[in-house]
């Protein structure tokens, strides 16, 4: 894991590489993904079966073979041991409670002229959730995507997840039961995104697609955006940590590895004002790597995509972390809350020595579907609002209408829109 120092002559060049880590080259996969999408749009169910056989190492004979049984979901949940079942239920309850706190509410108010203005919030009819199932299965991703949709009041939720060899992870099935999922398919990649975006004979078109995935899924979401809504274009997972000598070096090393073990392309960054602390963390990373089940993946990530940055002081640490705009940001210092107002760009912020990022992944409550690759500058975490849309409300009485009519006519005529102006004028004359 390389160590950079802001005093180094070539620091800016090296740090800029970290800032621009999100430069995903979609150009190479776009023709492939576009072809998959067009095949699904034209071939419907039959093409989905062919694509699953091509990509997922099993051969479904009928579209019903892609359907995930509700009974299988129930059996998987009931077969969980008590410890795991309690953990899953605790996660469900905490995530639901958090998301229920901030459901957008319809509102109206009168302006000074007596006109009623406001906004009406309604859930989408159908939401499509993409749940990864490649290198590992993530039941937590199902909870994080399904629960805000349930809280929003979405009428129908459709889940798609790749099932290599036709087998779905048992814990993921259990999570589907807990979330009362009625419609789910063994379907992954761009095929799943296309099926949810455009529909087939068996899969009904959805209104919004959420959930993380690989570059093929991200590219497909980007290509279907506009025909459906999406949450964000997500890339590989990442963590940034601001820590000083008050932190435990081993704890921070393991926190950095918690993202590295996700994916060879995952990024892990430590920014610290202490060179001694940086060296200690680096030593612990090397020793902890040897103990991981996914050591090969984590080691590749640490070698290629990770960095420790040594700064002059905490202010410089914060400024550089804002430039990175990471998905997960831990602030592991004694007075962590002191720096919260200075953080402008981060998907989720974890404050203090006992708030590891892993808590946010599973059961703290806030959503773990977060902006990556610096997109925290303009994207927000997944939430209830992603499954709702807003309609403006306008109601004018006669006196309120007359109070702004002349100005409206003036603006319409300035734009050369005669009928716009006249629709106001005829009401004045009336």
Coordinates of C-alpha atoms in Angstrom, one line a residue:
X1 CA 0.0 0.0 0.0
X2 CA 1.7 3.2 -1.2
X3 CA 2.3 6.1 1.1
X4 CA 2.1 9.7 -0.3
X5 CA 3.1 12.8 1.6
X6 CA 1.8 16.3 0.7
X7 CA 5.4 17.5 1.0
X8 CA 6.5 15.3 -1.9
X9 CA 7.3 17.1 -5.1
X10 CA 5.1 14.9 -7.2
X11 CA 2.2 14.7 -4.7
X12 CA -0.4 16.6 -6.7
X13 CA 0.2 14.4 -9.8
X14 CA -0.2 11.2 -7.7
X15 CA -3.2 12.5 -5.7
X16 CA -5.0 13.5 -8.9
X17 CA -4.9 9.9 -9.9
X18 CA -6.9 9.0 -6.8
X19 CA -9.4 11.8 -7.4
X20 CA -10.0 10.6 -11.0
X21 CA -10.4 6.9 -10.0
X22 CA -14.0 7.0 -11.3
X23 CA -12.9 7.3 -14.9
X24 CA -14.7 4.0 -15.9
X25 CA -14.2 3.3 -19.6
X26 CA -17.7 2.3 -20.6
X27 CA -16.8 2.7 -24.3
X28 CA -15.5 -0.8 -24.6
X29 CA -18.6 -2.5 -23.0
X30 CA -21.3 -0.1 -24.4
X31 CA -21.7 -1.9 -27.8
X32 CA -22.0 -5.2 -25.9
X33 CA -24.5 -3.9 -23.5
X34 CA -26.5 -2.1 -26.2
X35 CA -26.7 -5.3 -28.1
X36 CA -28.0 -7.2 -25.0
X37 CA -30.6 -4.5 -24.4
X38 CA -31.8 -4.6 -28.1
X39 CA -32.0 -8.4 -28.0
X40 CA -34.2 -8.2 -25.0
X41 CA -36.4 -5.5 -26.5
X42 CA -36.9 -7.6 -29.6
X43 CA -36.7 -11.2 -28.4
X44 CA -38.4 -10.8 -25.0
X45 CA -38.7 -14.0 -22.9
X46 CA -37.0 -16.2 -25.4
X47 CA -33.9 -13.9 -25.6
X48 CA -33.7 -13.8 -21.8
X49 CA -33.5 -17.6 -21.7
X50 CA -30.7 -17.5 -24.3
X51 CA -28.8 -14.8 -22.5
X52 CA -29.0 -16.6 -19.1
X53 CA -27.6 -19.8 -20.8
X54 CA -24.9 -17.6 -22.4
X55 CA -23.8 -15.8 -19.3
X56 CA -24.8 -17.6 -16.1
X57 CA -23.7 -21.2 -16.6
X58 CA -27.1 -22.9 -16.6
X59 CA -29.8 -23.5 -19.2
X60 CA -33.4 -22.6 -18.3
X61 CA -35.9 -24.3 -20.6
X62 CA -38.9 -22.0 -19.8
X63 CA -39.4 -18.5 -18.4
X64 CA -40.9 -20.1 -15.3
X65 CA -37.4 -21.5 -14.6
X66 CA -36.2 -18.0 -14.0
X67 CA -38.9 -17.3 -11.3
X68 CA -37.8 -17.5 -7.7
X69 CA -40.3 -19.4 -5.7
X70 CA -42.0 -17.7 -2.8
X71 CA -42.0 -21.0 -1.0
X72 CA -38.2 -21.2 -1.4
X73 CA -37.9 -17.8 0.2
X74 CA -40.1 -18.9 3.1
X75 CA -38.2 -22.2 3.6
X76 CA -34.9 -20.3 3.5
X77 CA -36.0 -17.9 6.2
X78 CA -37.5 -20.6 8.4
X79 CA -34.3 -22.7 8.2
X80 CA -32.0 -19.9 9.5
X81 CA -30.5 -20.5 12.8
X82 CA -31.8 -18.3 15.6
X83 CA -28.6 -16.1 15.7
X84 CA -28.7 -15.3 12.0
X85 CA -32.5 -14.9 12.0
X86 CA -32.3 -12.4 14.9
X87 CA -29.5 -10.5 13.1
X88 CA -31.5 -10.3 9.9
X89 CA -34.6 -9.1 11.7
X90 CA -32.6 -6.5 13.7
X91 CA -31.2 -5.1 10.5
X92 CA -34.7 -5.0 8.9
X93 CA -36.2 -3.2 11.9
X94 CA -33.4 -0.6 12.2
X95 CA -33.3 0.1 8.4
X96 CA -37.0 0.5 8.3
X97 CA -37.1 2.7 11.3
X98 CA -34.5 5.1 9.9
X99 CA -36.1 5.4 6.5
X100 CA -39.6 5.9 8.0
X101 CA -38.3 9.1 9.7
X102 CA -38.0 11.2 6.5
X103 CA -40.8 10.1 4.2
X104 CA -41.6 13.1 1.9
X105 CA -45.0 14.5 2.8
X106 CA -47.5 16.3 0.6
X107 CA -47.8 20.0 1.5
X108 CA -49.7 23.1 0.6
X109 CA -49.6 26.7 1.7
X110 CA -51.1 30.0 0.6
X111 CA -49.0 32.9 -0.7
X112 CA -49.6 36.5 0.1
X113 CA -52.3 36.7 -2.7
X114 CA -54.3 33.8 -1.4
X115 CA -53.1 31.3 -4.1
X116 CA -52.6 27.8 -3.0
X117 CA -49.1 26.3 -3.9
X118 CA -47.6 23.0 -2.8
X119 CA -46.3 19.6 -3.7
X120 CA -47.9 16.1 -3.8
X121 CA -45.7 13.1 -3.3
X122 CA -46.7 9.7 -4.6
X123 CA -44.9 6.4 -4.9
X124 CA -44.0 4.8 -8.2
X125 CA -46.2 1.9 -9.3
X126 CA -43.4 -0.5 -9.8
X127 CA -39.7 -0.6 -8.7
X128 CA -37.0 -2.9 -10.0
X129 CA -34.2 -3.9 -7.6
X130 CA -30.9 -5.3 -8.9
X131 CA -29.1 -7.3 -6.3
X132 CA -25.6 -8.5 -7.2
X133 CA -24.7 -12.2 -7.0
X134 CA -21.4 -12.6 -8.7
X135 CA -18.3 -12.9 -6.5
X136 CA -20.6 -12.9 -3.4
X137 CA -24.2 -12.7 -2.5
X138 CA -25.4 -9.6 -0.6
X139 CA -28.6 -10.1 1.4
X140 CA -27.9 -6.7 2.9
X141 CA -28.3 -5.1 -0.5
X142 CA -31.7 -6.6 -0.8
X143 CA -32.7 -5.0 2.6
X144 CA -31.2 -1.7 1.7
X145 CA -33.1 -1.5 -1.6
X146 CA -36.4 -3.1 -0.7
X147 CA -37.1 -1.5 2.6
X148 CA -37.2 2.2 1.3
X149 CA -39.4 1.0 -1.5
X150 CA -41.7 -0.6 1.0
X151 CA -41.7 2.5 3.2
X152 CA -42.5 4.6 0.2
X153 CA -45.5 2.5 -0.6
X154 CA -44.5 1.1 -4.0
X155 CA -47.2 -1.0 -5.4
X156 CA -45.0 -3.8 -6.8
X157 CA -41.4 -4.7 -6.3
X158 CA -39.5 -6.8 -8.8
X159 CA -36.1 -8.3 -7.8
X160 CA -33.5 -9.6 -10.3
X161 CA -30.3 -11.3 -9.1
X162 CA -27.9 -13.4 -11.1
X163 CA -27.9 -17.1 -10.1
X164 CA -24.8 -18.8 -11.4
X165 CA -25.7 -22.4 -12.1
X166 CA -29.3 -21.6 -11.3
X167 CA -28.7 -21.4 -7.5
X168 CA -29.7 -18.5 -5.4
X169 CA -28.0 -17.8 -2.0
X170 CA -30.1 -19.1 0.9
X171 CA -29.6 -15.9 3.0
X172 CA -30.7 -13.8 0.1
X173 CA -33.8 -15.9 -0.3
X174 CA -34.5 -15.4 3.4
X175 CA -34.1 -11.7 3.1
X176 CA -36.6 -11.7 0.2
X177 CA -39.1 -13.4 2.5
X178 CA -38.5 -10.9 5.3
X179 CA -39.2 -8.1 2.8
X180 CA -42.3 -9.8 1.5
X181 CA -41.0 -10.0 -2.1
X182 CA -43.6 -11.6 -4.4
X183 CA -41.8 -11.3 -7.7
X184 CA -38.2 -12.2 -8.2
X185 CA -36.1 -13.7 -11.1
X186 CA -32.8 -15.5 -11.5
X187 CA -31.6 -12.9 -13.9
X188 CA -28.4 -10.8 -13.9
X189 CA -26.3 -8.2 -15.7
X190 CA -27.5 -6.0 -18.5
X191 CA -30.2 -8.6 -19.3
X192 CA -31.9 -7.9 -16.0
X193 CA -31.7 -4.2 -16.4
X194 CA -33.2 -4.4 -19.9
X195 CA -36.0 -6.7 -18.9
X196 CA -37.0 -4.4 -16.0
X197 CA -36.7 -1.3 -18.1
X198 CA -38.7 -2.4 -21.2
X199 CA -40.6 -5.5 -20.0
X200 CA -41.1 -8.8 -21.7
X201 CA -44.2 -11.1 -22.0
X202 CA -43.6 -12.2 -18.4
X203 CA -41.8 -9.4 -16.7
X204 CA -43.7 -6.1 -16.4
X205 CA -41.9 -2.8 -17.1
X206 CA -40.9 -0.9 -13.9
X207 CA -40.7 2.8 -13.3
X208 CA -37.4 3.0 -11.4
X209 CA -34.3 0.6 -11.2
X210 CA -32.0 0.7 -8.2
X211 CA -29.1 -1.3 -6.9
X212 CA -25.4 -1.8 -7.5
X213 CA -23.7 -4.0 -10.1
X214 CA -20.6 -4.4 -12.3
X215 CA -19.6 -2.2 -15.2
X216 CA -22.2 -4.0 -17.5
X217 CA -25.0 -3.3 -15.0
X218 CA -23.8 0.3 -14.6
X219 CA -23.6 0.8 -18.3
X220 CA -27.1 -0.7 -18.9
X221 CA -28.6 1.6 -16.2
X222 CA -27.0 4.6 -17.9
X223 CA -28.4 3.5 -21.3
X224 CA -32.0 2.9 -20.1
X225 CA -32.1 6.1 -18.0
X226 CA -34.9 8.3 -19.4
X227 CA -37.1 5.3 -20.3
X228 CA -37.0 4.6 -16.6
X229 CA -35.5 6.4 -13.6
X230 CA -32.4 5.0 -11.9
X231 CA -30.8 5.7 -8.5
X232 CA -27.2 6.4 -9.6
X233 CA -24.3 5.0 -11.7
X234 CA -22.4 3.1 -9.1
X235 CA -18.8 1.9 -9.4
X236 CA -16.6 -0.2 -7.2
X237 CA -16.9 0.2 -3.4
X238 CA -14.5 2.6 -1.5
X239 CA -13.6 3.8 1.9
X240 CA -11.8 6.9 3.1
X241 CA -10.5 7.3 6.7
X242 CA -9.3 10.4 8.4
X243 CA -7.4 9.3 11.5
X244 CA -4.8 10.5 13.9
X245 CA -2.7 9.0 16.7
X246 CA -5.8 8.7 18.9
X247 CA -7.0 5.9 16.7
X248 CA -6.1 2.2 17.0
X249 CA -3.8 1.4 14.0
X250 CA -5.0 -2.2 13.7
X251 CA -8.7 -1.1 13.8
X252 CA -8.1 1.3 10.9
X253 CA -6.1 -1.3 8.9
X254 CA -9.0 -3.7 9.2
X255 CA -11.5 -1.0 8.2
X256 CA -9.5 -0.3 5.1
X257 CA -9.5 -4.0 4.3
X258 CA -13.3 -4.2 4.8
X259 CA -13.7 -2.5 1.4
X260 CA -10.6 -4.1 -0.3
X261 CA -12.1 -7.6 0.2
X262 CA -15.2 -6.6 -1.9
X263 CA -13.5 -6.3 -5.2
X264 CA -10.1 -6.0 -6.8
X265 CA -11.2 -2.6 -8.1
X266 CA -12.3 -1.3 -4.6
X267 CA -10.5 1.7 -3.3
X268 CA -9.2 2.3 0.3
X269 CA -7.7 5.6 1.5
X270 CA -6.2 6.7 4.8
X271 CA -5.4 10.4 5.3
X272 CA -3.6 11.2 8.5
X273 CA -1.4 14.0 10.0
X274 CA 0.9 11.4 11.5
X275 CA 3.6 9.6 9.6
X276 CA 4.2 7.2 12.5
X277 CA 0.5 6.2 12.4
X278 CA 0.6 5.8 8.7
X279 CA 3.5 3.3 9.0
X280 CA 1.8 1.4 11.8
X281 CA -1.4 1.0 9.7
X282 CA 0.6 -0.2 6.8
X283 CA 2.2 -2.9 8.9
X284 CA -1.1 -4.1 10.3
X285 CA -2.6 -4.3 6.8
X286 CA 0.1 -6.7 5.7
X287 CA -0.4 -8.9 8.7
X288 CA -4.2 -8.8 8.5
X289 CA -4.3 -9.6 4.8
X290 CA -3.0 -13.1 5.5
X291 CA -6.0 -13.9 7.7
X292 CA -8.7 -13.0 5.1
X293 CA -10.8 -15.6 3.3
X294 CA -10.7 -13.3 0.3
X295 CA -7.0 -12.5 0.6
X296 CA -6.3 -12.6 -3.1
X297 CA -9.0 -10.1 -3.9
X298 CA -8.1 -7.8 -1.0
X299 CA -4.4 -7.9 -1.8
X300 CA -5.0 -6.9 -5.4
X301 CA -7.1 -4.0 -4.3
X302 CA -4.6 -2.8 -1.7
X303 CA -1.7 -3.1 -4.1
X304 CA -3.4 -1.3 -7.0
X305 CA -6.2 0.9 -5.6
X306 CA -5.2 2.0 -2.1
X307 CA -3.1 4.8 -0.7
X308 CA -2.1 6.4 2.6
X309 CA -1.7 10.2 2.5
X310 CA 0.3 12.0 5.2
X311 CA -0.6 15.6 5.7
X312 CA 0.6 18.6 7.6
X313 CA -2.5 18.9 9.9
X314 CA -6.1 17.9 10.2
X315 CA -7.4 20.8 8.1
X316 CA -5.3 19.5 5.2
X317 CA -6.6 16.0 5.8
X318 CA -10.2 17.2 5.6
X319 CA -9.6 19.3 2.5
X320 CA -8.0 16.4 0.6
X321 CA -10.8 14.0 1.7
X322 CA -13.4 16.5 0.3
X323 CA -11.5 16.3 -3.0
X324 CA -11.8 12.5 -3.0
X325 CA -15.6 12.7 -2.2
X326 CA -15.6 9.0 -1.1
X327 CA -18.5 6.6 -0.7
X328 CA -17.8 5.8 3.0
X329 CA -15.9 8.2 5.2
X330 CA -14.7 7.4 8.7
X331 CA -13.4 10.1 10.9
X332 CA -11.5 8.3 13.6
X333 CA -10.3 11.0 16.0
X334 CA -11.3 11.9 19.6
X335 CA -13.3 15.0 18.6
X336 CA -14.8 13.6 15.4
X337 CA -18.0 15.6 15.5
X338 CA -16.0 18.8 15.4
X339 CA -15.1 18.1 11.7
X340 CA -18.6 17.2 10.5
X341 CA -19.5 20.7 9.3
X342 CA -16.3 20.8 7.2
X343 CA -17.2 17.6 5.3
X344 CA -18.9 18.7 2.1
X345 CA -18.7 15.5 0.0
X346 CA -19.2 12.0 1.3
X347 CA -21.8 9.3 0.7
X348 CA -22.0 8.3 4.4
X349 CA -20.0 9.7 7.4
X350 CA -18.9 7.5 10.3
X351 CA -17.9 9.5 13.4
X352 CA -15.7 8.3 16.2
X353 CA -13.6 5.3 17.2
X354 CA -16.4 2.8 17.6
X355 CA -18.2 3.5 14.3
X356 CA -16.7 1.1 11.7
X357 CA -18.1 1.3 8.2
X358 CA -19.3 -2.3 8.5
X359 CA -22.0 -1.1 10.8
X360 CA -23.4 1.0 8.0
X361 CA -23.3 -1.9 5.6
X362 CA -25.6 -4.0 7.7
X363 CA -27.7 -2.5 10.4
X364 CA -26.9 1.0 11.6
X365 CA -30.0 2.2 9.7
X366 CA -29.0 4.6 7.0
X367 CA -28.8 3.1 3.5
X368 CA -25.6 1.5 2.2
X369 CA -26.4 2.1 -1.4
X370 CA -24.1 5.1 -1.9
X371 CA -22.5 7.3 -4.5
X372 CA -19.0 6.1 -5.5
X373 CA -16.0 7.4 -7.5
X374 CA -16.4 11.0 -6.4
X375 CA -20.1 11.2 -7.4
X376 CA -20.9 12.1 -3.7
X377 CA -20.3 15.7 -5.0
X378 CA -23.8 15.5 -6.6
X379 CA -25.5 12.1 -5.7
X380 CA -27.1 11.2 -2.4
X381 CA -27.6 7.8 -0.7
X382 CA -30.5 5.7 -1.8
X383 CA -33.6 6.6 0.1
X384 CA -37.4 6.6 0.2
X385 CA -37.5 9.6 -2.2
X386 CA -35.9 7.4 -4.9
X387 CA -39.1 5.5 -5.0
X388 CA -41.4 8.5 -5.1
X389 CA -42.1 11.4 -7.4
X390 CA -43.4 14.9 -6.8
X391 CA -46.2 16.7 -8.5
X392 CA -46.5 20.5 -8.1
X393 CA -49.9 21.9 -6.8
X394 CA -51.2 25.3 -8.0
X395 CA -54.6 26.7 -7.3
X396 CA -55.4 30.4 -7.9
X397 CA -58.5 32.3 -6.9
X398 CA -59.6 35.2 -8.9
X399 CA -58.0 38.0 -6.9
X400 CA -54.7 36.0 -6.7
X401 CA -54.8 35.4 -10.5
X402 CA -55.4 39.1 -11.2
X403 CA -52.5 40.0 -8.8
X404 CA -49.9 38.5 -11.1
X405 CA -51.7 38.4 -14.5
X406 CA -50.1 41.4 -16.1
X407 CA -46.6 40.2 -15.3
X408 CA -47.4 36.7 -16.7
X409 CA -48.7 38.3 -20.0
X410 CA -45.6 40.4 -20.3
X411 CA -43.3 37.3 -19.9
X412 CA -45.3 35.3 -22.4
X413 CA -45.3 38.1 -25.0
X414 CA -41.5 38.5 -24.5
X415 CA -41.1 34.9 -25.5
X416 CA -43.4 35.2 -28.5
X417 CA -46.0 32.8 -27.2
X418 CA -49.3 34.5 -28.1
X419 CA -51.6 31.7 -26.9
X420 CA -49.9 31.7 -23.5
X421 CA -50.5 35.4 -23.1
X422 CA -54.0 35.2 -24.5
X423 CA -55.0 32.4 -22.0
X424 CA -54.4 34.9 -19.3
X425 CA -55.9 37.9 -21.1
X426 CA -59.2 36.2 -21.8
X427 CA -59.7 35.6 -18.1
X428 CA -59.0 39.2 -17.3
X429 CA -61.6 40.3 -19.8
X430 CA -64.1 37.8 -18.5

